[in-house]
Coordinates of C-alpha atoms in Angstrom, one line a residue:
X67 CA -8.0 -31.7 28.4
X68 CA -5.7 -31.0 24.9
X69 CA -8.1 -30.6 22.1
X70 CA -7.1 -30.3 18.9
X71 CA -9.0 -28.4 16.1
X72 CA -7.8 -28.2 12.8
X73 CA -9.4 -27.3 9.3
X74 CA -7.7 -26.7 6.0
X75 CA -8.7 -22.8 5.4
X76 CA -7.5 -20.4 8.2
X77 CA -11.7 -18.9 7.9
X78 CA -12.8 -22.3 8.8
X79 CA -10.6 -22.3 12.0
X80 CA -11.1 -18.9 13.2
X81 CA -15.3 -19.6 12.8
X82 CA -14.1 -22.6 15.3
X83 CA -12.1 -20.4 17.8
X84 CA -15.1 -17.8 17.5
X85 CA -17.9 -20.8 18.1
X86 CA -15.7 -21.9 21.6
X87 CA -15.2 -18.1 22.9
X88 CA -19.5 -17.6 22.4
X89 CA -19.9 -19.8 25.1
X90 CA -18.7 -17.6 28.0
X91 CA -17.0 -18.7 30.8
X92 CA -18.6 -19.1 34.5
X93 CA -16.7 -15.9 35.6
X94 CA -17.6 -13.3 33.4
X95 CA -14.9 -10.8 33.9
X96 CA -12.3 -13.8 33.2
X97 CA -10.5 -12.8 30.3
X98 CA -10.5 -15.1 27.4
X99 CA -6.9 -16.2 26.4
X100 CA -5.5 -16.8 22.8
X101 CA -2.2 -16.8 21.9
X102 CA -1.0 -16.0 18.1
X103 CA 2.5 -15.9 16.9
X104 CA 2.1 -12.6 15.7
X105 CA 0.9 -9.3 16.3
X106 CA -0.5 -9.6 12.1
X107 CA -2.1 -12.5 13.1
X108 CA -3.5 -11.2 16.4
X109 CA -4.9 -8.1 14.1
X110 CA -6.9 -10.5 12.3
X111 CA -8.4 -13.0 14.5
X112 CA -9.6 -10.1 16.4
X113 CA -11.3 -8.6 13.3
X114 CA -12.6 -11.8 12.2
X115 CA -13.8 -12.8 15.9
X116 CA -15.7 -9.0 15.9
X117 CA -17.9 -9.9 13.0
X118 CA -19.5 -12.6 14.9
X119 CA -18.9 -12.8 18.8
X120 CA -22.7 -10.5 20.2
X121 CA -23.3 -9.5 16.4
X122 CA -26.9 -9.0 15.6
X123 CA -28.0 -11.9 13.1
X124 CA -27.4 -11.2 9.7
X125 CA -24.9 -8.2 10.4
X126 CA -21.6 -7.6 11.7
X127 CA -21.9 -5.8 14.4
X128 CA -20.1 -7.7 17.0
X129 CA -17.4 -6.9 19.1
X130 CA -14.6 -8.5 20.5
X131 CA -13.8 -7.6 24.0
X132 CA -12.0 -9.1 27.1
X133 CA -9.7 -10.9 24.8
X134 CA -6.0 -11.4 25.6
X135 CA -3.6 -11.9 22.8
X136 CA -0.1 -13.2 24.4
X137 CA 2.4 -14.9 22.0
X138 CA 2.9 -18.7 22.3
X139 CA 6.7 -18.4 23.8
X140 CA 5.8 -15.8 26.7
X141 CA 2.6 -17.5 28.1
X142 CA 4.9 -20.9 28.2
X143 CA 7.9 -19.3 29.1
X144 CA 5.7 -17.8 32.2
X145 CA 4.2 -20.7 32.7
X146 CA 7.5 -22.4 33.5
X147 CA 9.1 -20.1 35.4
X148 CA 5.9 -19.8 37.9
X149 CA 6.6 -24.1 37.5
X150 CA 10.5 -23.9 38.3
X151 CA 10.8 -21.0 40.3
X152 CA 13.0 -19.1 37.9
X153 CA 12.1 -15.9 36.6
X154 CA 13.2 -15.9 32.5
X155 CA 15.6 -13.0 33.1
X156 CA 17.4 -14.7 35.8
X157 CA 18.0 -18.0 34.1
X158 CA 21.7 -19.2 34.0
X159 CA 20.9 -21.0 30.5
X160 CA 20.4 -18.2 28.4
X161 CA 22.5 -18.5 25.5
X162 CA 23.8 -15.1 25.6
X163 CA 24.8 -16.3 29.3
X164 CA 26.4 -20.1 28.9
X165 CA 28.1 -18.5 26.1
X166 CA 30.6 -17.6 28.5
X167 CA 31.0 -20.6 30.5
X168 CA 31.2 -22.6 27.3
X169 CA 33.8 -20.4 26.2
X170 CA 35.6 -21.3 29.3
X171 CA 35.6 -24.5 28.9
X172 CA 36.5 -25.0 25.4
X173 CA 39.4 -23.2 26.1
X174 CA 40.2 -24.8 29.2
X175 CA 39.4 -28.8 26.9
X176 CA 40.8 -27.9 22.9
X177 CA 44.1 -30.1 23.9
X178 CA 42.0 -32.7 24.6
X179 CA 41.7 -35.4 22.2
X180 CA 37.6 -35.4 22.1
X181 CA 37.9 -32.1 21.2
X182 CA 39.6 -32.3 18.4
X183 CA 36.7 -31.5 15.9
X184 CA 36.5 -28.6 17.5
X185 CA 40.0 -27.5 17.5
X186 CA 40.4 -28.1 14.2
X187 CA 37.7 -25.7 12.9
X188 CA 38.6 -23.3 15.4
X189 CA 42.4 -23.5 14.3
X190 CA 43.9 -20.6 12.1
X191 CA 42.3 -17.4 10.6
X192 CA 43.7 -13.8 11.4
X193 CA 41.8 -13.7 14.5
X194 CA 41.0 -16.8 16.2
X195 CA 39.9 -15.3 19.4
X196 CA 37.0 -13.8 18.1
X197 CA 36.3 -16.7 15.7
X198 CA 36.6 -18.5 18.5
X199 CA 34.0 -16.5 20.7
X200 CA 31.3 -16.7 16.9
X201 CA 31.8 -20.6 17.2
X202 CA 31.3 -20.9 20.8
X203 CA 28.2 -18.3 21.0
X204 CA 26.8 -20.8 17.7
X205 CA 26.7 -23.4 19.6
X206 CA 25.2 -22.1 23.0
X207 CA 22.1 -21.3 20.6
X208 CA 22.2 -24.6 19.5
X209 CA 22.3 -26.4 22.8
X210 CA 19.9 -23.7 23.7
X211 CA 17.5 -25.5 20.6
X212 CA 18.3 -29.4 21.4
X213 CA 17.0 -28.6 25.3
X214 CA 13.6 -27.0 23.1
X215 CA 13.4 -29.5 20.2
X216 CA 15.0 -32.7 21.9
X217 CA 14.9 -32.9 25.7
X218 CA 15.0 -36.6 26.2
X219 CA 18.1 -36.2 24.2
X220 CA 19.3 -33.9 26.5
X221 CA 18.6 -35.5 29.5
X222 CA 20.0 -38.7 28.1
X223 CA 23.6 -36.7 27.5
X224 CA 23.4 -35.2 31.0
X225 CA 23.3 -39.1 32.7
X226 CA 26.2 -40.3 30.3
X227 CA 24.6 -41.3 27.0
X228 CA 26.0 -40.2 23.5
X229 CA 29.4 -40.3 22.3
X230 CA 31.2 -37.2 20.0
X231 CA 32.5 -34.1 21.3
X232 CA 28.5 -32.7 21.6
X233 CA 27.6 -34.9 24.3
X234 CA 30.7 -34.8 26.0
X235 CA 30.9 -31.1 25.9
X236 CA 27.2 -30.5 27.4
X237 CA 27.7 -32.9 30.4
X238 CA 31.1 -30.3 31.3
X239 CA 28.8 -27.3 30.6
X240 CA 26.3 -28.9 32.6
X241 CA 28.9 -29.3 35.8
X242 CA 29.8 -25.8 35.6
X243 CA 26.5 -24.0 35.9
X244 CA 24.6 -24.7 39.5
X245 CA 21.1 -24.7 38.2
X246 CA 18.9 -27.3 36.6
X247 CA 19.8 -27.4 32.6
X248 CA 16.5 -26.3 30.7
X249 CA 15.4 -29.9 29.6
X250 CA 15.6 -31.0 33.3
X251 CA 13.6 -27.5 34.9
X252 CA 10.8 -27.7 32.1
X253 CA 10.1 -31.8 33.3
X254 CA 9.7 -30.5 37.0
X255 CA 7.8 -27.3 36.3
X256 CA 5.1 -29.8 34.1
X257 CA 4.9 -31.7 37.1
X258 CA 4.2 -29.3 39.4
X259 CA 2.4 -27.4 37.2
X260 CA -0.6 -30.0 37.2
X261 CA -0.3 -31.1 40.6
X262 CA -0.8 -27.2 41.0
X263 CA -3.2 -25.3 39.0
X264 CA -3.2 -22.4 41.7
X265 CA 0.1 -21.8 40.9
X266 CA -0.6 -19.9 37.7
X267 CA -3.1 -16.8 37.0
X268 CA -4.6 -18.3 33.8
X269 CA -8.2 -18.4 33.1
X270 CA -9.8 -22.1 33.6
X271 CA -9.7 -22.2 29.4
X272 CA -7.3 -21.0 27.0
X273 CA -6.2 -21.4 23.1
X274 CA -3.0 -21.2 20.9
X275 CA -4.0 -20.2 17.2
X276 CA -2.1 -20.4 14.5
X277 CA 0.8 -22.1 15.3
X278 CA 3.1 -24.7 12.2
X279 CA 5.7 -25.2 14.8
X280 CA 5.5 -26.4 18.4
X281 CA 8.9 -27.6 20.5
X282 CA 8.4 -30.8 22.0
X283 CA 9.2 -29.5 25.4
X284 CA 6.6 -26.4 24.8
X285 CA 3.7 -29.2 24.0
X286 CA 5.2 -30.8 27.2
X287 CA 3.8 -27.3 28.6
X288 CA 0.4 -27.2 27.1
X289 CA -0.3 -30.7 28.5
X290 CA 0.6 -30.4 32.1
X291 CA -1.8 -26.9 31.5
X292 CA -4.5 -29.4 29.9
X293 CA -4.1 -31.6 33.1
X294 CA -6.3 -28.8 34.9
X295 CA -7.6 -26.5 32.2
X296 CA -9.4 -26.7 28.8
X297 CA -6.4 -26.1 26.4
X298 CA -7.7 -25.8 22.8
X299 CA -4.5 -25.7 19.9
X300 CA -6.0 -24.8 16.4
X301 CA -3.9 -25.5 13.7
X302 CA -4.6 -24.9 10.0
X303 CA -3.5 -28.3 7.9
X304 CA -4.4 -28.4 4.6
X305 CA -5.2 -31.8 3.5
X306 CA -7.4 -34.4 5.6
X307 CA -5.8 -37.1 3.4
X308 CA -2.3 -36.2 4.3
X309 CA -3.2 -36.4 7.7
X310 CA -5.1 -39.5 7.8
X311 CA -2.3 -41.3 6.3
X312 CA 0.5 -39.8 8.3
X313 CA -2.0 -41.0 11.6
X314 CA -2.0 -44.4 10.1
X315 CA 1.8 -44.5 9.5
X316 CA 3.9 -46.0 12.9
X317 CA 5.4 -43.3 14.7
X318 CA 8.7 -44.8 16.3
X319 CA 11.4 -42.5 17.7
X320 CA 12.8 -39.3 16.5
X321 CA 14.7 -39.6 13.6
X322 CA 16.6 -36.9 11.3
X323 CA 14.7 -35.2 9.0
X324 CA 16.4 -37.1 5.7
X325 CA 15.6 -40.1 7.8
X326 CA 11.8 -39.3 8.2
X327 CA 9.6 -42.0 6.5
X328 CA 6.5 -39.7 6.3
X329 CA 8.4 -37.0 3.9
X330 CA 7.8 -39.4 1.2
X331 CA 3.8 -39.9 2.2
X332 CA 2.6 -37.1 0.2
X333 CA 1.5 -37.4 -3.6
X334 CA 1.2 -32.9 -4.3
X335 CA 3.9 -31.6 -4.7
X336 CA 2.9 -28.5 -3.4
X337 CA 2.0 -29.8 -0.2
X338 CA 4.9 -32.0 -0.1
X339 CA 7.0 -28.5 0.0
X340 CA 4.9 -26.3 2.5
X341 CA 3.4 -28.6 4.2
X342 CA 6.2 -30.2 5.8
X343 CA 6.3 -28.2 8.5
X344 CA 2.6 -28.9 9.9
X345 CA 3.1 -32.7 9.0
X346 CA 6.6 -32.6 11.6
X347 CA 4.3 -31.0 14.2
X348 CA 1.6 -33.4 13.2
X349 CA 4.4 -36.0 14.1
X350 CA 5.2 -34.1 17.9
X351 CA 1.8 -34.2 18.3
X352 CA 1.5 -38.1 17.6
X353 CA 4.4 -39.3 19.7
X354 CA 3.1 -36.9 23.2
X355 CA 0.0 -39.1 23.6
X356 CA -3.4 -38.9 23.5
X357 CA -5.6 -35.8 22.7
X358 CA -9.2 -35.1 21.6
X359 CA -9.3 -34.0 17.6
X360 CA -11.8 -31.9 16.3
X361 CA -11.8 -31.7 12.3
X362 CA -13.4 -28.3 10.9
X363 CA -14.2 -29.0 7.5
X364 CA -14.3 -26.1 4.8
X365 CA -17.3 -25.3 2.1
X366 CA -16.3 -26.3 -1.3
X367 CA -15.5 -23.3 -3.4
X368 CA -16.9 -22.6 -6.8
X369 CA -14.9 -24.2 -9.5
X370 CA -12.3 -21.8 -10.7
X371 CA -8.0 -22.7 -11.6
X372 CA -7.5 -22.0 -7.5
X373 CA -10.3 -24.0 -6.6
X374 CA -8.6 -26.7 -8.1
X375 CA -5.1 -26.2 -6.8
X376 CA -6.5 -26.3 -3.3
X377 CA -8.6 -29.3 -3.9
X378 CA -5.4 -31.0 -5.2
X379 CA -3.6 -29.9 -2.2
X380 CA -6.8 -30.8 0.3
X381 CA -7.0 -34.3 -1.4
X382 CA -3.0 -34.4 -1.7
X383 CA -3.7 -35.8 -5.4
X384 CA -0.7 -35.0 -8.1
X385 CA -1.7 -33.2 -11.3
X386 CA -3.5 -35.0 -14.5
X387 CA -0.6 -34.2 -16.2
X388 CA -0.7 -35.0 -20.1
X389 CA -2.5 -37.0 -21.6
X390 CA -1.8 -40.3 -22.4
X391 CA -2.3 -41.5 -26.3
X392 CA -6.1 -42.9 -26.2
X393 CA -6.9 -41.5 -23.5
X394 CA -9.3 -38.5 -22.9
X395 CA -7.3 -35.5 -21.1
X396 CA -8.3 -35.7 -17.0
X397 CA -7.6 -31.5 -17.1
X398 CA -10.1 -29.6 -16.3
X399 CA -11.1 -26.9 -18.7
X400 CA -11.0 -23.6 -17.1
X401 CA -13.2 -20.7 -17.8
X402 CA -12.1 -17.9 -20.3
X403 CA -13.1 -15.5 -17.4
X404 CA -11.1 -17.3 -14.6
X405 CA -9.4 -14.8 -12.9
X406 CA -8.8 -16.6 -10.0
X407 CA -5.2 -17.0 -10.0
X408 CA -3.0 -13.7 -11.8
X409 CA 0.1 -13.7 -12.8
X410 CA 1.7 -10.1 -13.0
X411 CA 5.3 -9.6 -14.4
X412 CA 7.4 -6.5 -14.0
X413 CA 10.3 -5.0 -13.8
X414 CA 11.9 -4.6 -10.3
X415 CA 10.4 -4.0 -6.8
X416 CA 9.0 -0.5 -7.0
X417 CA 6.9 -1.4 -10.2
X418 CA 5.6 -4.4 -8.2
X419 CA 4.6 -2.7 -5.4
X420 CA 2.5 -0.2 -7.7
X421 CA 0.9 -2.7 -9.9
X422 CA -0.3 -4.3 -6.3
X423 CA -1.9 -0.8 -5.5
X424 CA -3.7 -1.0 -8.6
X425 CA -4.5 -4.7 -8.5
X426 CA -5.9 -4.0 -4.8
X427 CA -8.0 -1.0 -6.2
X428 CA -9.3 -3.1 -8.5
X429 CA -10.7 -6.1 -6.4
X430 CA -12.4 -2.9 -4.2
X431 CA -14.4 -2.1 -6.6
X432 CA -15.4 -4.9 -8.3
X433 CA -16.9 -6.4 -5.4
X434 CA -18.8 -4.0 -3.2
X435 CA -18.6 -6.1 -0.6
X436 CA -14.9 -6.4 -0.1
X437 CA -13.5 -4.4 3.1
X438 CA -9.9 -3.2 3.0
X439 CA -9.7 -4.8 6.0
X440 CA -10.1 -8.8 4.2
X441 CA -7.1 -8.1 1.8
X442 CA -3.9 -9.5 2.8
X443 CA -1.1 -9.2 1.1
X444 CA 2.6 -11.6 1.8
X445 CA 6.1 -10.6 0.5
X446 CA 9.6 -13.0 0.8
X447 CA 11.4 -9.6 3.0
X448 CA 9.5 -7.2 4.5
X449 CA 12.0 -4.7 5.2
X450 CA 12.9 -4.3 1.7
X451 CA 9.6 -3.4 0.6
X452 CA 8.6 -1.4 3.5
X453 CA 9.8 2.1 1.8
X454 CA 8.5 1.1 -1.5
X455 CA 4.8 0.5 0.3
X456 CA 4.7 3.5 2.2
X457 CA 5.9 5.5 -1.3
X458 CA 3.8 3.9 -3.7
X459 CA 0.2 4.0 -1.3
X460 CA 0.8 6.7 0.0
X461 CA 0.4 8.9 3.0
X462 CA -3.1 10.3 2.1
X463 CA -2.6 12.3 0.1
X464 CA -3.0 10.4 -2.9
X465 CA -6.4 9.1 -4.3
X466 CA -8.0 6.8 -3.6
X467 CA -6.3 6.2 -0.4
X468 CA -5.5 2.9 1.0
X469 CA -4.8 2.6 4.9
X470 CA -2.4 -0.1 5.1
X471 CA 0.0 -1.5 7.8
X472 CA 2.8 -3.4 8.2
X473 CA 3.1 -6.4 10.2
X474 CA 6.1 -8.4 11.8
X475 CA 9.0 -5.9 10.9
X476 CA 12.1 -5.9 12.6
X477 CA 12.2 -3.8 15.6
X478 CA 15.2 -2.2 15.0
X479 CA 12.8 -0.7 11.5
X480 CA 10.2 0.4 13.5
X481 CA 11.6 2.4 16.1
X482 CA 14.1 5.2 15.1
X483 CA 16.6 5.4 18.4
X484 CA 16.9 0.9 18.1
X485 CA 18.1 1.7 14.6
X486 CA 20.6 4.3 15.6
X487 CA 22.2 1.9 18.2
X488 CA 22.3 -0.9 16.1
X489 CA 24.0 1.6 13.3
X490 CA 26.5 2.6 15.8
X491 CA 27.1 -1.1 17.3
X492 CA 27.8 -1.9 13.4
X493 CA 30.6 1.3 12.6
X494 CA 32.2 0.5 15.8
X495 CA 34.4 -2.1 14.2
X496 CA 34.6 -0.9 10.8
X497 CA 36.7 2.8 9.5
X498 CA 34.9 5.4 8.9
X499 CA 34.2 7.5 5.9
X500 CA 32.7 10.6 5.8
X501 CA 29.1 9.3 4.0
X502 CA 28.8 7.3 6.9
X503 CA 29.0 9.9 9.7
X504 CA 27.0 12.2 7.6
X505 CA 24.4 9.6 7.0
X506 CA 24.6 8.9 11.1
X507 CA 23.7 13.2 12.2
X508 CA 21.2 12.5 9.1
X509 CA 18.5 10.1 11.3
X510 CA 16.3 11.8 13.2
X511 CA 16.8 10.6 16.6
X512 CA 21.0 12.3 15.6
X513 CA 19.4 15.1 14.5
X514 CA 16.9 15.7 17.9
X515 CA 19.4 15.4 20.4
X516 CA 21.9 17.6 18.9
X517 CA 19.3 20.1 17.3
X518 CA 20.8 19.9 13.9
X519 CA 18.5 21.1 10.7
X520 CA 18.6 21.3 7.4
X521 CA 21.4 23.8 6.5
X522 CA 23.4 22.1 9.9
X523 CA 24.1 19.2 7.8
X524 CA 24.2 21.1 4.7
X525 CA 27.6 23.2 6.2
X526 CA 28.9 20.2 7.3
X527 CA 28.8 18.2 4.4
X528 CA 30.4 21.2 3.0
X529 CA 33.1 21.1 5.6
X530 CA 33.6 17.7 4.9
X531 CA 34.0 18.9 0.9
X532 CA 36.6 21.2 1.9
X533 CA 38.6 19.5 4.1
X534 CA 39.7 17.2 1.4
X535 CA 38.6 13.8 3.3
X536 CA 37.3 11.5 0.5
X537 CA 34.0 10.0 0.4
X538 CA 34.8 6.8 -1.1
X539 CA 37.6 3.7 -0.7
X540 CA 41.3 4.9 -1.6
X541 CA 41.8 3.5 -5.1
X542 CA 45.3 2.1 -4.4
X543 CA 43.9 -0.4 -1.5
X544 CA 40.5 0.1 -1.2
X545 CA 40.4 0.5 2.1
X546 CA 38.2 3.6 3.4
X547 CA 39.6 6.9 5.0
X548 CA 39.5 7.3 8.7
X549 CA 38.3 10.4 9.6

């Protein structure tokens, strides 16, 4: 069975998840099973579930144990290999793989006249090989995504339907590679994977947390699981009203998304801008069929500015607005001490990053209760304000000292050697100046393997100096030295 919980606070939904996991399952060393999308998220619904799951009442004493954590993609990408037979690292459809074979054929087909969209944007440039190669590898991705997002579209090309270079280009992709096309493998790996519930070592109940997006052909996944198993999918929506009125709106075929009658549906304009993404799953969820829905209301918060901002996003209600003449103003006056929603402006990252420090401290200590732990804090790009965190809170040193961690940076960021390669992958095509090969023996993983210290790179910065290679581009073409 598919159930479906969703609640407009992600508290709410995690006090749902932790309210299914108290009741234990008939094997007791079975492992429970929820998958996040991330390993920030994963830190968190851990932490929450701890406060409550064997926690003495009225304290927080819990602990959560026997919990597995796998991402969304793996546990259905597993799922359908055990289904189809194909282990995920042999599969002939990997992008990076059909790349190739695409390549061949447009090569083999640009002459052709249904090709000659194609041909025409692949035509001229300096080097129109490797534009040629970017193109093609582009659109194995995006095949890669219509056999995700669109299977029956697929599987409608693959039997003759659709007209334009796309289709046509598929079905002679499709004739060239042997194995089942992904749209084709993930329809007989759901079917055997209900009519088989041996097949896969998955505990008799299992959840997905978290989620705004969810492929067609992955919820094609969870329901042949739900055939056999107790399959709970929590998803935080913010307005009951939105989603009352998109349920009561007819859901026909797929259509594009400036097509899509339900963008118009919502009133808030906030929600009509972030929540689009939950109301298109909403809509994947409406067209697969029937499931059971659980609604987890949240508590109404004291009134504050924020309190109102999320009731006008819960009820998806515009703002008063002004006043009409005659008419008494519908805006709520807010409290000279409201403090609920900040505004601080400053100059440039590094001062942003320190007035959070202070802003942080601040909430600490007003409210004894507060744990380090509860505060969460969201930035547009990570990995530019990765060095400016670690600077500005320190390292311990400083006082009072915050603990803080990073979640869902690149890997490449994270570990030193990934970052080298890539480095090196990136001043393989490019000429070399001499800050750039100095700035390479500079990282440490350079600097381990070939012993180099301090007053290594010191000399040979110095023997760079001397040697009267320039560090710069030429002024006359701007074009850097080769060393």
């Amino acid at each position: 069975m598919l159930h479906l919980h969703r609640a407009e606070r992600a508290d709410g939904l995690v006090d749902a998840l932790r309210a299914l996991l108290a009741d234990p399952l008939p094997d007791p060393f079975a492992p429970e099973l929820v998958a996040v999308p991330t390993r920030g998220v994963e830190r968190w619904v851990a932490q929450q579930l701890s406060n409550g799951l064997g926690a003495t009442p009225g304290r927080r004493d819990g602990v959560c144990a026997n919990v597995l954590f796998p991402s969304p993609r793996a546990l259905l990408a597993d799922a359908v290999a055990a289904g189809s037979g194909l282990a995920p690292g042999e599969d002939p459809w990997r992008p990076e793989r059909t790349a190739w074979t695409l390549l061949e054929v447009v090569e083999a087909s640009l002459g052709e006249p249904w090709l000659a969209t194609l041909a025409e944007r692949l035509a001229g440039g300096a080097e129109p090989r490797a534009r040629r190669l970017t193109a093609v590898r582009h659109l194995a991705e995006l095949f890669d995504r219509y056999a995700l997002h669109r299977p029956e579209m697929v599987l409608a090309w693959s039997t003759g339907a659709g007209e334009g270079w796309q289709p046509e280009l598929w079905r002679r992709l499709r004739a060239r590679v042997a194995h089942a096309d992904p749209a084709e493998r993930i329809a007989g790996a759901c079917a055997r994977i209900a009519a088989e519930p041996a097949l896969l070592d998955l505990p008799p109940r299992l959840s997905v947390f978290g989620l705004t997006r969810l492929p067609a052909a992955r919820l094609d996944v969870l329901r042949a699981l739900a055939a056999t198993r107790e399959v709970h999918l929590f998803l935080l929506h913010p307005s009951p009203a939105l989603w009352e009125r998109v349920a009561a709106h007819e859901h026909g075929t797929v259509t594009a998304r400036h097509d899509d009658p339900t963008a118009a549906l919502s009133r808030n304009r906030l929600l009509a801008s972030w929540g689009r993404d939950v109301r298109e799953l909403q809509l994947v969820l409406e067209r697969a069929g029937q499931h059971t829905g659980h609604h987890h209301a949240s508590p109404t918060p004291a009134p504050s500015l924020l309190a109102a901002i999320q009731a006008g996003v819960r009820d998806d209600a515009p703002p008063p607005g002004e006043p009409l003449p005659g008419l008494a103003d519908a805006r709520p006056l807010l409290d000279a001490r409201d403090r609920s929603v900040r505004v601080h402006a400053c100059h440039g990252r590094a001062r942003q990053v320190e007035v959070l420090r202070d802003a942080v401290l601040h909430a600490l200590a007003d409210d004894p209760t507060l744990e380090p732990r509860d505060v969460i804090v969201m930035c547009p790009d990570i990995e530019a304000f990765a060095p400016l965190i670690h600077a500005a809170f320190g390292t311990g040193e400083q006082e009072p000292f915050l603990e803080v961690r990073l979640a869902d940076r690149a890997l490449r960021q994270t570990n030193p050697l990934l970052g080298v390669v890539a480095r090196l992958l990136e001043l393989a095509g490019e000429r070399l100046t001499a800050s750039q090969v100095l700035d390479l023996a500079d990282r440490p993983p350079v600097r381990r393997r070939f012993g180099f210290d301090d007053d290594d790179l010191a000399r040979a910065e110095e023997w760079v100096r001397e040697s009267g290679v320039r560090w710069g581009l030429d002024a006359a073409d701007r074009a850097p030295y080769k060393l």
